[in-house]
Coordinates of N, CA and C in Angstrom, one line a residue:
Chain H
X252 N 2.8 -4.3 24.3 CA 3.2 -5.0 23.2 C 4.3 -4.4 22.4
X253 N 4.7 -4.7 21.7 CA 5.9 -4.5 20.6 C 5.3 -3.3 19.6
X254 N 6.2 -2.3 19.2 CA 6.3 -1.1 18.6 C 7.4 -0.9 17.9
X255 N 7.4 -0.9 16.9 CA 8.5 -0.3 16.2 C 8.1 0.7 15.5
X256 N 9.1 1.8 15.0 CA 8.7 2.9 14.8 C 10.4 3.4 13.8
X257 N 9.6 3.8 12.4 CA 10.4 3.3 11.0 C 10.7 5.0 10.9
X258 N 12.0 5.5 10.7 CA 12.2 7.1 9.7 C 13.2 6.5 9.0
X259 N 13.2 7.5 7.8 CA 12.0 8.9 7.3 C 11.2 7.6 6.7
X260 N 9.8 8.5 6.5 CA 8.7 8.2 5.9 C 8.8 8.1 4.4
X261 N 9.8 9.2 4.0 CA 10.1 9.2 2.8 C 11.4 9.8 2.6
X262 N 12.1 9.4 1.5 CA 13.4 9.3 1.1 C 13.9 9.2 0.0
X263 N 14.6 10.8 -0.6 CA 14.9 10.6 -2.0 C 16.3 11.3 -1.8
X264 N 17.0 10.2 -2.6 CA 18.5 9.9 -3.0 C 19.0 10.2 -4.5
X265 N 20.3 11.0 -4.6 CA 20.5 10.7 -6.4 C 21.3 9.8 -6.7
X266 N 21.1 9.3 -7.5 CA 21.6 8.0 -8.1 C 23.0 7.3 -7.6
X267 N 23.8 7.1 -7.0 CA 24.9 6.6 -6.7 C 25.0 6.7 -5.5
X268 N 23.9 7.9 -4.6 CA 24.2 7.9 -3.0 C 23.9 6.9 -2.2
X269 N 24.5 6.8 -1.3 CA 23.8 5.6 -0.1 C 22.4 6.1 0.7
X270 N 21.5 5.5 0.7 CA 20.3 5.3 1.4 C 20.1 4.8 2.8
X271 N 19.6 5.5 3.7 CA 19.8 5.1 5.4 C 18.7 5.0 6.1
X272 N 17.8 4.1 6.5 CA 16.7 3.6 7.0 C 17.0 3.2 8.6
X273 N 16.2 4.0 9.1 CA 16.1 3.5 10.7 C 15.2 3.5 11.4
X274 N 15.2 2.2 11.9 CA 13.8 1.2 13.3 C 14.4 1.4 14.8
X275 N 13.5 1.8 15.4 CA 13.3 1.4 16.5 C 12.6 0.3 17.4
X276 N 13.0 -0.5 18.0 CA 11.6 -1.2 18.7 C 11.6 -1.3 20.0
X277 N 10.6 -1.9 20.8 CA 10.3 -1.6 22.2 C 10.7 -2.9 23.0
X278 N 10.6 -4.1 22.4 CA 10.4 -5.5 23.5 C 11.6 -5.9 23.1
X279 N 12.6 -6.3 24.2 CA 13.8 -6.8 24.0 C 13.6 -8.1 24.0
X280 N 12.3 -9.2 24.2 CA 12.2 -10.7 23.4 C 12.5 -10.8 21.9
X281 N 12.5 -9.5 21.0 CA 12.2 -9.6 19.7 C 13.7 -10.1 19.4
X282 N 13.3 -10.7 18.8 CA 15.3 -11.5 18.2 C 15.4 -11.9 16.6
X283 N 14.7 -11.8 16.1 CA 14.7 -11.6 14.5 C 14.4 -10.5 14.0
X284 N 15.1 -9.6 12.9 CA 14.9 -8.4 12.1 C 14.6 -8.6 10.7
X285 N 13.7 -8.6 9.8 CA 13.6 -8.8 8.6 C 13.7 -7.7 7.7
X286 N 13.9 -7.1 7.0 CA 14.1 -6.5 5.7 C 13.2 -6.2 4.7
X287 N 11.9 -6.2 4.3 CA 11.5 -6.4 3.1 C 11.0 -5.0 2.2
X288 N 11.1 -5.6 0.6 CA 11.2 -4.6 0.1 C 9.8 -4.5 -0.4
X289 N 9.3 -3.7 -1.4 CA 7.7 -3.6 -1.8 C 7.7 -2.6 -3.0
X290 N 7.7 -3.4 -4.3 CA 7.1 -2.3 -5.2 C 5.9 -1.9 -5.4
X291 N 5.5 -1.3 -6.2 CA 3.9 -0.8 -6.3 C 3.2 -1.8 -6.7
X292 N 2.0 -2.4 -6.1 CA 1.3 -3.1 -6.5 C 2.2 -5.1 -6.3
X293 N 3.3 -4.8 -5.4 CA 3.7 -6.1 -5.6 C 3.1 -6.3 -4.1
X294 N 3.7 -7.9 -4.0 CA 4.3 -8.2 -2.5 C 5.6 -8.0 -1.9
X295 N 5.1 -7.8 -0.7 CA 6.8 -7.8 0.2 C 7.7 -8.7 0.1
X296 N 8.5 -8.3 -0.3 CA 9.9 -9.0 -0.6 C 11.0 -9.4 0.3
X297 N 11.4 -10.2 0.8 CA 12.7 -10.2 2.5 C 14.2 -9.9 1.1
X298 N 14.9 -9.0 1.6 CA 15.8 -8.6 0.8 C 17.3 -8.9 2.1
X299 N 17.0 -9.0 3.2 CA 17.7 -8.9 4.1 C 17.5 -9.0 5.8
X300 N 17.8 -10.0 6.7 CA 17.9 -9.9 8.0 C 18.9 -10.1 8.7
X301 N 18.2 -10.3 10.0 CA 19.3 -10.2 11.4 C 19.1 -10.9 11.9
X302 N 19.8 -11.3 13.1 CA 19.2 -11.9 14.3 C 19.9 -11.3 15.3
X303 N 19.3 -11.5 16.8 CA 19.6 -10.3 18.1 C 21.2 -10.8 17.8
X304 N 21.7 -11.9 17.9 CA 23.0 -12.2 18.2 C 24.4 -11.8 17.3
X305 N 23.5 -11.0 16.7 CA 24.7 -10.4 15.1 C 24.5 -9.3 15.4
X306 N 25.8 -8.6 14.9 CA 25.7 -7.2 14.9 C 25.3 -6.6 13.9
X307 N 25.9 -7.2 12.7 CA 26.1 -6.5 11.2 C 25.9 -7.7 10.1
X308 N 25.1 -7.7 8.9 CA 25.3 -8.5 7.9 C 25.0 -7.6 6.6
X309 N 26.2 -7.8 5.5 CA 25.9 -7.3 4.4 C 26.0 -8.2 3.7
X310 N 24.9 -8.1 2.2 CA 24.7 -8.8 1.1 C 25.0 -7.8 0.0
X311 N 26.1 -7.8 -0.7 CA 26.3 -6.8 -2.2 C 26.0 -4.9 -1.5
X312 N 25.0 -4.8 -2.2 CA 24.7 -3.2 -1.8 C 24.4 -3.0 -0.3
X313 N 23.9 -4.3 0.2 CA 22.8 -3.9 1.5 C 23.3 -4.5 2.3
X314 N 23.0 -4.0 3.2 CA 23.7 -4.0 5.4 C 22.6 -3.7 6.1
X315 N 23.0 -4.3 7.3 CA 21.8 -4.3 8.2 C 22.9 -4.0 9.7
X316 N 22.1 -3.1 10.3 CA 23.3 -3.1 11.8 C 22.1 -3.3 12.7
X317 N 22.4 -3.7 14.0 CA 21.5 -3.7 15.1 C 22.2 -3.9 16.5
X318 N 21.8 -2.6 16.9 CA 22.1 -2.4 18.1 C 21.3 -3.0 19.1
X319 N 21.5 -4.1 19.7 CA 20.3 -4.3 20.7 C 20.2 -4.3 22.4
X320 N 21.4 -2.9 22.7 CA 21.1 -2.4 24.0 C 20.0 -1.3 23.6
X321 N 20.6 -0.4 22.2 CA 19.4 0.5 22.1 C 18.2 0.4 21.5
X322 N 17.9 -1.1 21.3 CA 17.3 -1.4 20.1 C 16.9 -0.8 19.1
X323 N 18.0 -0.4 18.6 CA 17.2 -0.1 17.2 C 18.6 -1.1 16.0
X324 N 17.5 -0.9 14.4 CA 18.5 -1.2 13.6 C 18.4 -0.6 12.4
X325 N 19.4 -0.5 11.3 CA 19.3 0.3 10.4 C 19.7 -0.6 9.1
X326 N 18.8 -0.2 7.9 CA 18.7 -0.6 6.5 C 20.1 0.7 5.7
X327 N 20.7 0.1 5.3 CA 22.2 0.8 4.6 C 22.1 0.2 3.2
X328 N 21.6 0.9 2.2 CA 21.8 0.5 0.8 C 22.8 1.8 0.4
X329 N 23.7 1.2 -0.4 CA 24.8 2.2 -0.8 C 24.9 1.9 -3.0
X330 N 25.3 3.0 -3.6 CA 25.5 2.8 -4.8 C 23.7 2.5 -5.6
X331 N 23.1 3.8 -4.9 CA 21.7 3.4 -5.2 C 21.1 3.4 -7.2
X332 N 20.6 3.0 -7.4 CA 20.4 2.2 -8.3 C 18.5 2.9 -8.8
X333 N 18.1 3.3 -9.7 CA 16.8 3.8 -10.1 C 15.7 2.2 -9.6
X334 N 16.3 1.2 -9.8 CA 15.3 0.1 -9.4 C 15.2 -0.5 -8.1
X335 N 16.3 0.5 -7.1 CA 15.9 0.2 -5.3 C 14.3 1.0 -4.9
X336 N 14.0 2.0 -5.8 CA 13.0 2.8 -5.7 C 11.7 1.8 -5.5
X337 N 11.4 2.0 -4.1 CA 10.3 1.0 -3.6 C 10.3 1.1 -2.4
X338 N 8.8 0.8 -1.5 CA 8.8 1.2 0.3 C 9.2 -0.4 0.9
X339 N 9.8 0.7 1.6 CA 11.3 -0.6 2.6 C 10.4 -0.9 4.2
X340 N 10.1 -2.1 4.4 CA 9.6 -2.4 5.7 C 10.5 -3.0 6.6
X341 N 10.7 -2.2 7.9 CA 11.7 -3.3 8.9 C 10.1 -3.8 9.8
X342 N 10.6 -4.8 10.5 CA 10.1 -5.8 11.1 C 10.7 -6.2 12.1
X343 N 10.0 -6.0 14.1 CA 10.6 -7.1 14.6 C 9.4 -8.4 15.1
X344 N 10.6 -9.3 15.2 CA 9.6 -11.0 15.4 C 10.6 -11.6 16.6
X345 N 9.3 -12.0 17.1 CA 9.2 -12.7 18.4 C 8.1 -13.8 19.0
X346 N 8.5 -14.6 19.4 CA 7.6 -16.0 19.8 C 6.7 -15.3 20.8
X347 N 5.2 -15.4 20.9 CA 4.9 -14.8 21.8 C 3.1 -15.7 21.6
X348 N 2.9 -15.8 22.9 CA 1.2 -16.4 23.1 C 1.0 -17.4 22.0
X349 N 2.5 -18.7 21.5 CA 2.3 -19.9 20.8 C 2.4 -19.7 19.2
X350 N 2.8 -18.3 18.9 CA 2.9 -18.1 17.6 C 3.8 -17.2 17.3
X351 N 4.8 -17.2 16.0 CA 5.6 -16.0 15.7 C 5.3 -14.5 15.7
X352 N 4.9 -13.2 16.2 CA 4.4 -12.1 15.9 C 5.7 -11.5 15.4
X353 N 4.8 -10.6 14.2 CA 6.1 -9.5 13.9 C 5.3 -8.6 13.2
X354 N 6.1 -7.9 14.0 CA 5.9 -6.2 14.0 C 6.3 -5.3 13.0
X355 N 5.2 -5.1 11.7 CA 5.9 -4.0 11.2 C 6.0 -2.7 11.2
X356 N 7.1 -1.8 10.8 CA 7.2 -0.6 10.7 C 6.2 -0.3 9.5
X357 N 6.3 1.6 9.6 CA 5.0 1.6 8.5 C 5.3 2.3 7.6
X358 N 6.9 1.4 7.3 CA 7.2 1.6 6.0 C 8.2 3.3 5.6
X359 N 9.2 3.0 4.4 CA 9.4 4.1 3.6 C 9.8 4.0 2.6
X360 N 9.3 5.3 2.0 CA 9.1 5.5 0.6 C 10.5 5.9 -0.2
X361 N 11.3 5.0 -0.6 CA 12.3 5.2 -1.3 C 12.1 5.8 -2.7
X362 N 13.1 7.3 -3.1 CA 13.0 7.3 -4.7 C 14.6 7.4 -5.1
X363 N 14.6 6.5 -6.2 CA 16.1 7.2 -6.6 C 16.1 7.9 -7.6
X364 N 16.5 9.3 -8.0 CA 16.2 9.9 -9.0 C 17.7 9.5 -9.7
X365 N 17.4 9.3 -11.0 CA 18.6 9.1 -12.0 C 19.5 10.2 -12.5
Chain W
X77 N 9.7 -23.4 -8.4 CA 8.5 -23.6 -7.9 C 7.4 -22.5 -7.2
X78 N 6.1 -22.9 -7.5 CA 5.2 -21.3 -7.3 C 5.5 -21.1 -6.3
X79 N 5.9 -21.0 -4.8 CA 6.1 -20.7 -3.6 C 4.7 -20.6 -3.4
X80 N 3.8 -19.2 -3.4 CA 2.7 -18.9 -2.3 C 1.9 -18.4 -3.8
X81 N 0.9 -18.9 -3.9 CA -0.4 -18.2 -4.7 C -1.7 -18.2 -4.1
X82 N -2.1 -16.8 -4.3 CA -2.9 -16.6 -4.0 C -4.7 -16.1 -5.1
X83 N -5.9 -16.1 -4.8 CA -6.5 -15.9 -5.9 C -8.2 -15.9 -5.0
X84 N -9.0 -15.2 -5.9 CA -8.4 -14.4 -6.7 C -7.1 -13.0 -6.7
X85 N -6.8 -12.6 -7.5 CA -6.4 -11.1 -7.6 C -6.7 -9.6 -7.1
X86 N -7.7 -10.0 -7.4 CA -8.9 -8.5 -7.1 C -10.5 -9.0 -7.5
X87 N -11.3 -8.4 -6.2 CA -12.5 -8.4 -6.4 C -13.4 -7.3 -5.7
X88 N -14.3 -7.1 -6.5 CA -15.2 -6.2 -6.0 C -16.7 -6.9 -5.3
X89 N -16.6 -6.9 -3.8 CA -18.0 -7.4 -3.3 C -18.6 -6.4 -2.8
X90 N -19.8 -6.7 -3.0 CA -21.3 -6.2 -2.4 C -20.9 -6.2 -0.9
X91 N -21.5 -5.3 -0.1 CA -21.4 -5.6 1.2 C -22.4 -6.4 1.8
X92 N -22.3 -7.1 2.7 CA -23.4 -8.2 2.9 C -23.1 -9.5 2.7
X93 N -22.1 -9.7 1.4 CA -21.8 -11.0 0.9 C -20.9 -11.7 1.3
X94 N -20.6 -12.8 1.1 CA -19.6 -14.2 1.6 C -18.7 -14.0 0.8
X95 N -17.5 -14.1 1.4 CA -16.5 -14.5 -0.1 C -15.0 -14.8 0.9
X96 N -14.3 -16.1 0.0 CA -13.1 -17.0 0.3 C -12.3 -16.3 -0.4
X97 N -10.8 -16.0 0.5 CA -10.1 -15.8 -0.3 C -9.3 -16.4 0.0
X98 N -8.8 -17.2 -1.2 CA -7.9 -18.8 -1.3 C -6.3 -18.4 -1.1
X99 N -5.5 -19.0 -0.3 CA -4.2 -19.4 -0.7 C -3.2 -20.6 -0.7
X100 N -2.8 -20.8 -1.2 CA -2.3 -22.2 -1.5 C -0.6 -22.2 -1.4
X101 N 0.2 -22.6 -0.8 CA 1.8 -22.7 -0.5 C 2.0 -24.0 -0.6
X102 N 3.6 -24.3 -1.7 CA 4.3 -25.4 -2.0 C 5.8 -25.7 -1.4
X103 N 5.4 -24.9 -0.5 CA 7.3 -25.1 0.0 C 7.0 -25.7 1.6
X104 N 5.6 -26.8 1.9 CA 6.0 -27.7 2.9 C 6.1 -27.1 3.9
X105 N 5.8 -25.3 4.5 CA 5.9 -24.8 5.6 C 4.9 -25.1 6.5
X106 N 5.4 -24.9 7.5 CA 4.7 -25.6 9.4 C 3.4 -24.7 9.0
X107 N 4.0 -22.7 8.8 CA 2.9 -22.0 9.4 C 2.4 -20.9 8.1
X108 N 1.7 -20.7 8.5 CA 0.8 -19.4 7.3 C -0.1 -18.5 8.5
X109 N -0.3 -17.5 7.4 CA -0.5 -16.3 8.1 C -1.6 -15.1 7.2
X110 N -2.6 -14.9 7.5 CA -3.2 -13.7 6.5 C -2.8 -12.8 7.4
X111 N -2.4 -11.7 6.3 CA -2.6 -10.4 6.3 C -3.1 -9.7 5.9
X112 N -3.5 -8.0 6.6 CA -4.3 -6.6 5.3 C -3.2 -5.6 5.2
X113 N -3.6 -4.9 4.8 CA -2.5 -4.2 3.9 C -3.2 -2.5 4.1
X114 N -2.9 -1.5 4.5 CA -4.0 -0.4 4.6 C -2.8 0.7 4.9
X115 N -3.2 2.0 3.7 CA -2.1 3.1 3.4 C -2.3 3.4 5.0
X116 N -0.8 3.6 5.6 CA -0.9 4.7 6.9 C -1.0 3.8 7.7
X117 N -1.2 2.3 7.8 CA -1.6 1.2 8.7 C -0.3 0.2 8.5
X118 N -0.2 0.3 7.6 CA 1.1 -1.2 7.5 C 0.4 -2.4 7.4
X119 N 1.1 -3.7 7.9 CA 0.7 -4.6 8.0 C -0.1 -5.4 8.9
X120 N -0.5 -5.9 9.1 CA -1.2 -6.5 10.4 C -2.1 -7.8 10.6
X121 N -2.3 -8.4 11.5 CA -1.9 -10.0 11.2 C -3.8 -10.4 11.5
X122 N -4.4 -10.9 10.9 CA -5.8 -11.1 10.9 C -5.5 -12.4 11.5
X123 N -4.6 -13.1 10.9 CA -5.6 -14.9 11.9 C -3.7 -15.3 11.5
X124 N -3.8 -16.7 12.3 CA -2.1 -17.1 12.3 C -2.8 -18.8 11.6
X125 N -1.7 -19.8 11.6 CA -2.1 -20.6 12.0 C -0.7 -21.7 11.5
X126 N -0.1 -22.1 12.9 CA 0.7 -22.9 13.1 C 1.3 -24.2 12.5
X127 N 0.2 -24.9 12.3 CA 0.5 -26.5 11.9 C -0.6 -26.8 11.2
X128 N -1.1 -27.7 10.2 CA -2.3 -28.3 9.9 C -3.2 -28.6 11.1
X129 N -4.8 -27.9 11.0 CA -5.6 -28.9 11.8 C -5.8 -27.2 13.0
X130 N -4.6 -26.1 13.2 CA -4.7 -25.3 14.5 C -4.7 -24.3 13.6
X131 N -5.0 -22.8 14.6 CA -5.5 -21.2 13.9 C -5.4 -20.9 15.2
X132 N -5.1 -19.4 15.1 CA -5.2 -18.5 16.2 C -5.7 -17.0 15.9
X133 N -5.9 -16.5 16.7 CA -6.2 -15.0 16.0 C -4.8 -14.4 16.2
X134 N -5.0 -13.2 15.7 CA -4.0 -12.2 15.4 C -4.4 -11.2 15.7
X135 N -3.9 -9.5 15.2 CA -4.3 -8.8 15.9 C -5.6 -7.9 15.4
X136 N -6.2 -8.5 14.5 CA -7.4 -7.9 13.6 C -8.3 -8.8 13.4
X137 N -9.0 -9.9 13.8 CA -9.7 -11.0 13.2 C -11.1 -10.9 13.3
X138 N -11.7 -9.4 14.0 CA -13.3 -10.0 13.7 C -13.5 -9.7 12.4
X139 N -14.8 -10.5 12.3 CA -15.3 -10.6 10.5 C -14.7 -11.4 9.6
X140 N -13.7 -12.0 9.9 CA -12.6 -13.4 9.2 C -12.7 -14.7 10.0
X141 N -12.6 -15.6 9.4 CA -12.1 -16.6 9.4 C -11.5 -17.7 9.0
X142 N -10.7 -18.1 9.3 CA -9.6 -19.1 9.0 C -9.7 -20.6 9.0
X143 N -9.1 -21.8 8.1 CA -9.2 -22.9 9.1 C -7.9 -23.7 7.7
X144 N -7.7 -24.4 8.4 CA -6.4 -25.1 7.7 C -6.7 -27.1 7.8
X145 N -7.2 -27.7 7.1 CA -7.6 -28.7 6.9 C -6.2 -29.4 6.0
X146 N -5.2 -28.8 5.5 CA -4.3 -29.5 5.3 C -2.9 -28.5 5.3
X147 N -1.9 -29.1 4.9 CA -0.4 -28.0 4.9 C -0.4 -26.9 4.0
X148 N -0.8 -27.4 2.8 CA -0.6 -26.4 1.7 C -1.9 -25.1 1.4
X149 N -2.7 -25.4 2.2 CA -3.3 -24.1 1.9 C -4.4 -23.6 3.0
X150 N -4.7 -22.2 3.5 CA -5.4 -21.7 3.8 C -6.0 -20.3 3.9
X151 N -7.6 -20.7 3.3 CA -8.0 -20.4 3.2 C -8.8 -19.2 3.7
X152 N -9.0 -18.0 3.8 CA -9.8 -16.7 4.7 C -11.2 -16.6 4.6
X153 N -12.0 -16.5 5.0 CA -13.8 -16.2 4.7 C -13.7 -15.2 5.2
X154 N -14.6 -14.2 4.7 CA -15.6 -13.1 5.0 C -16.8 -13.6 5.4
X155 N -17.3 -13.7 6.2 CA -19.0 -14.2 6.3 C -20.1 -13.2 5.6
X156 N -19.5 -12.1 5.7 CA -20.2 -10.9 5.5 C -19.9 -9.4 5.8
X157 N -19.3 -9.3 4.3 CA -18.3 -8.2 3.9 C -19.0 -7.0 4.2
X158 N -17.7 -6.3 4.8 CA -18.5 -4.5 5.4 C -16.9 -3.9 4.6
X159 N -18.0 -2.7 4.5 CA -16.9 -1.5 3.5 C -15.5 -1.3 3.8
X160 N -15.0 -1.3 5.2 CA -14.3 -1.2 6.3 C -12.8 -2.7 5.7
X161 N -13.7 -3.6 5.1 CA -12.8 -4.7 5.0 C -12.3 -4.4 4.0
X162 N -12.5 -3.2 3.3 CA -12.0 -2.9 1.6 C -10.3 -2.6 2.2
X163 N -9.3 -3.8 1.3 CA -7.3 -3.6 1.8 C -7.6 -4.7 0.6
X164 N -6.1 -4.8 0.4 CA -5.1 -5.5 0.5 C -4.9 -6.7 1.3
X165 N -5.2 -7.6 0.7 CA -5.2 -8.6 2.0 C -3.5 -10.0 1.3
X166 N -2.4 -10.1 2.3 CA -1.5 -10.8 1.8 C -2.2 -11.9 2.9
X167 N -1.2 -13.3 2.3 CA -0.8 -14.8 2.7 C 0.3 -15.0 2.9
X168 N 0.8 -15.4 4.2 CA 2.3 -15.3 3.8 C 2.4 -16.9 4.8
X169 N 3.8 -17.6 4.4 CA 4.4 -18.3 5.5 C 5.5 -18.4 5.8
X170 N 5.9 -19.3 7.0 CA 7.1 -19.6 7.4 C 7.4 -21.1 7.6
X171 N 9.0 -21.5 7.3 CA 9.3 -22.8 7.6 C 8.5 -23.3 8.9
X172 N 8.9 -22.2 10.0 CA 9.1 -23.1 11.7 C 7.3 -22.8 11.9
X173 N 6.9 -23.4 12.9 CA 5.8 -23.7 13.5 C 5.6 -22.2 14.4
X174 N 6.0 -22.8 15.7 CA 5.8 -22.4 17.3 C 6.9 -22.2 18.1
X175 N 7.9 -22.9 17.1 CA 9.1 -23.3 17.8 C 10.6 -22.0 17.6
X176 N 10.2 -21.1 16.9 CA 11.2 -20.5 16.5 C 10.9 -19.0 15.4
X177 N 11.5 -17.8 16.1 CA 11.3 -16.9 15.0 C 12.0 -17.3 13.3
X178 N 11.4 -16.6 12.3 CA 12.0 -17.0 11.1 C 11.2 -16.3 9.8
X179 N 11.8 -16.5 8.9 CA 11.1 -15.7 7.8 C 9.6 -15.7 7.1
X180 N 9.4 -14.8 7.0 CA 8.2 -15.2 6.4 C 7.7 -14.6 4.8
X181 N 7.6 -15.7 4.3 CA 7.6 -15.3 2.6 C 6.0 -14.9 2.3
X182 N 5.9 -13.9 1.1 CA 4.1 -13.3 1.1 C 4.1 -13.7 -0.3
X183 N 2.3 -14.2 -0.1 CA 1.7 -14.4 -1.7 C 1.6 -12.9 -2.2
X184 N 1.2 -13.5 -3.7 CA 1.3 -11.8 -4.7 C -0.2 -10.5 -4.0
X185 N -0.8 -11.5 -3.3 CA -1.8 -10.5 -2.6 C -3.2 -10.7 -3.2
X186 N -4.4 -10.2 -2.6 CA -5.8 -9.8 -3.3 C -6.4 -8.8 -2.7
X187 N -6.6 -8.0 -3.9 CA -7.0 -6.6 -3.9 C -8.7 -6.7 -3.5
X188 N -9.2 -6.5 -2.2 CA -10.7 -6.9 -2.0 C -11.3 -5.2 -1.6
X189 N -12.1 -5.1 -2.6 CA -13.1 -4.0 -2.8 C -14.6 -4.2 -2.3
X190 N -15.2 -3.5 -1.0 CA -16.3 -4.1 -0.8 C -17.0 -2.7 -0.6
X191 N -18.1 -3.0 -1.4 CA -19.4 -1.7 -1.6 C -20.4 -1.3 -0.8

């Protein structure tokens, strides 16, 4: 089955630096990448994706790259901000046995100190 | 519009006992999904279920059950809650059915405590 596997576990940045998140995964069927973000006590939030046939998409602060000979892809927030501070899940998804499965990473712990 | 609610919030069950945990979605999606939530574990998919009327398991589903009697909401049981089931449990869906990867949006969650 499908593995992805998320560094660093934890990650602290000072205020204006860019932040760099990176997934790996295992099944080259996976063809969607999701993004989501998670404060304490909320729900997961989709802040940003991919799909296998893109290389790169940025929204404002955030980018997403994916390599998918090596599969892997990486979460790029830049100009970090005290309120990015929250655990970042990548995800891959794929059609599999009649239903969407996706895989998430297990997470990291963003801090931005001000 | 509410997108995904879920409810209760948080509860504390006895172990041994029954208990539904409700969710309800407004945005007309094919599919829904429970999830648990567990430090050191991530996410992981207890029951699916595609279209009104169908369910499938996922990758966690004994001691749950699911069933989807209409579009907008479904529903999780416990039949009979063990300490083990004490997470975080989210609801989440997606537009597409069976037919296509795609996003998947999550209710605010319920915090289930079982003794």
């Amino acid at each position: 089955g499908e593995n992805v596997e998320q560094h660093p576990s934890t990650l602290s940045v000072q205020e204006g630096d860019s932040a760099v998140i990176k997934c790996t995964y295992s099944d080259s069927a996976s063809n969607y990448f999701p993004w989501y973000k998670q404060e304490l006590g909320k729900r997961p939030q989709l802040i940003i994706d991919i799909r296998s046939n893109v290389g790169e998409k940025k929204d404002q602060r955030i980018a997403v790259t994916l390599n998918k000979t090596a599969k892997h892809f990486s979460l790029h927030i830049t100009e970090t901000q005290p309120e990015d501070s929250a655990v970042y899940f990548c995800a891959a998804c794929k059609l599999s046995g009649g239903y969407q499965k996706v895989t998430f990473g297990t997470g990291t712990k963003l801090q931005v100190i001000p | 519009t509410a997108g995904i609610t879920q409810a209760p919030t948080s509860q504390i069950l006895a172990a041994g006992r029954s208990m539904t945990l409700r969710c309800t979605q407004d945005m007309r999606h094919n599919a829904m999904y429970w999830y648990r939530q567990d430090l050191g574990l991530g996410l992981r998919l207890i029951h699916y279920s595609n279209t009104a009327g169908t369910t499938g398991k996922g990758e966690v589903p004994d001691g749950y059950s699911v069933s989807r009697a209409n579009t907008d909401d479904f529903p999780l049981t416990l039949a009979s809650a063990v300490p083990s089931q004490t997470s975080v449990y989210f609801c989440a869906s997606s537009a597409s059915g069976s037919g296509s990867t795609d996003t998947q949006y999550f209710g605010p969650g319920t915090r289930l405590t079982v003794l």
